[in-house]
Amino acid sequence: EVVKVAGWDSWITDLAIKRFAGPDRDPETARKVTKYVPLLPGKVVTMFFGVMLAGLVFQWARELYGIESGLVALAFYVFSPNILANANLVTVDLYAALVVTLALYLYWKFWNLGATKWTGLSALSLGIAQLAKYTCLLLYPIFLLIAAIRTLINGLQAKDWRTRLSPQRLRRALATSLLFILLSLAVINV
């Protein structure tokens, strides 16, 4: 006999009832198991995204400071109370954390490597972050602030004083910012 959950035949529910309710299928235990099993697929997906975020944290720290720092960052991530509390809940918080971290990582890659590939991927991840949670809207001013600071620092480091904050440098920064906004808005609206 297969128990009906949300109108679907659920072999997961049936296995859970066999495991926890025993061979005689105690009705009270079966009712409790049936109540929580529909959340299991969502929990598994959220835990998978938590593992992806752990890999991203490790990768970014490793690229910045080496393998030892990557392992330390991973240890901090794994034992973080927020991650331990949210990694098995079916909420958007962990998804938002993943896409915000991914957007910032790709934006960091864009500024350090400057390739066109990183521009597109970073703008794409910025748009995906907007789809994950509305508070990710704060990434737009954060990206603009980072771009302004990096442009200013790069301008001040120029050897020729005439090219420090030249109109061409400012136009390029503005065009890149506009490209990011347009690509991310295209992701949101498509």
Coordinates of C-alpha atoms in Angstrom, one line a residue, residues 27-115:
P27 CA -1.3 5.0 12.5
E28 CA -0.1 7.8 14.8
T29 CA 3.6 7.3 13.7
A30 CA 2.5 7.0 10.1
R31 CA 0.6 10.4 10.4
K32 CA 3.7 12.1 11.9
V33 CA 6.0 10.7 9.2
T34 CA 3.6 11.7 6.4
K35 CA 3.6 15.2 7.7
Y36 CA 7.4 15.7 7.3
V37 CA 8.4 13.6 4.4
P38 CA 7.1 16.0 1.6
L39 CA 9.8 18.5 2.8
L40 CA 12.6 16.0 2.2
P41 CA 13.2 16.7 -1.5
G42 CA 13.4 20.5 -0.7
K43 CA 15.8 19.8 2.1
V44 CA 18.1 17.7 0.0
V45 CA 18.2 20.4 -2.7
T46 CA 19.0 23.1 -0.1
M47 CA 21.7 20.9 1.4
F48 CA 23.2 20.5 -2.0
F49 CA 23.3 24.2 -2.5
G50 CA 25.0 24.5 0.9
V51 CA 27.7 22.2 -0.3
M52 CA 28.1 24.2 -3.5
L53 CA 28.5 27.4 -1.3
A54 CA 31.1 25.6 0.7
G55 CA 33.0 24.7 -2.4
L56 CA 32.8 28.3 -3.6
V57 CA 34.1 29.7 -0.2
F58 CA 37.0 27.2 -0.4
Q59 CA 37.8 28.1 -4.0
W60 CA 37.8 31.8 -3.5
A61 CA 39.9 31.7 -0.3
R62 CA 42.3 29.3 -2.0
E63 CA 42.7 31.7 -5.0
L64 CA 43.3 34.6 -2.7
Y65 CA 45.7 33.2 -0.2
G66 CA 46.5 29.5 -0.9
I67 CA 45.2 26.1 0.1
E68 CA 45.7 26.5 3.8
S69 CA 43.5 29.6 3.8
G70 CA 40.9 27.8 1.8
L71 CA 40.7 25.1 4.3
V72 CA 40.5 27.6 7.2
A73 CA 37.7 29.4 5.4
L74 CA 35.9 26.1 4.7
A75 CA 36.2 25.2 8.4
F76 CA 34.7 28.6 9.4
Y77 CA 31.9 28.0 6.9
V78 CA 31.1 24.5 8.0
F79 CA 31.0 25.4 11.7
S80 CA 29.1 28.7 11.2
P81 CA 25.9 28.7 13.3
N82 CA 24.0 30.4 10.5
I83 CA 24.9 27.7 8.0
L84 CA 24.2 25.0 10.5
A85 CA 20.8 26.5 11.2
N86 CA 19.8 27.2 7.6
A87 CA 21.4 24.5 5.5
N88 CA 18.6 22.0 6.1
L89 CA 15.7 24.4 6.0
V90 CA 13.6 24.9 2.9
T91 CA 14.0 28.7 2.6
V92 CA 15.7 31.1 0.1
D93 CA 18.3 32.3 2.5
L94 CA 21.0 29.8 1.6
Y95 CA 20.2 30.2 -2.1
A96 CA 20.6 33.9 -1.8
A97 CA 23.9 33.5 0.1
L98 CA 25.2 31.3 -2.7
V99 CA 24.2 33.6 -5.5
V100 CA 25.5 36.7 -3.7
T101 CA 28.8 35.0 -3.0
L102 CA 29.0 33.8 -6.6
A103 CA 28.2 37.3 -8.0
L104 CA 30.9 38.9 -5.8
Y105 CA 33.4 36.1 -6.7
L106 CA 32.8 36.6 -10.4
Y107 CA 32.9 40.3 -10.0
W108 CA 36.3 39.9 -8.3
K109 CA 37.4 37.7 -11.2
F110 CA 36.2 40.4 -13.6
W111 CA 38.3 43.1 -11.9
N112 CA 41.4 41.0 -11.6
L113 CA 41.3 39.2 -15.0
G114 CA 39.3 41.7 -17.0
A115 CA 38.3 39.1 -19.7

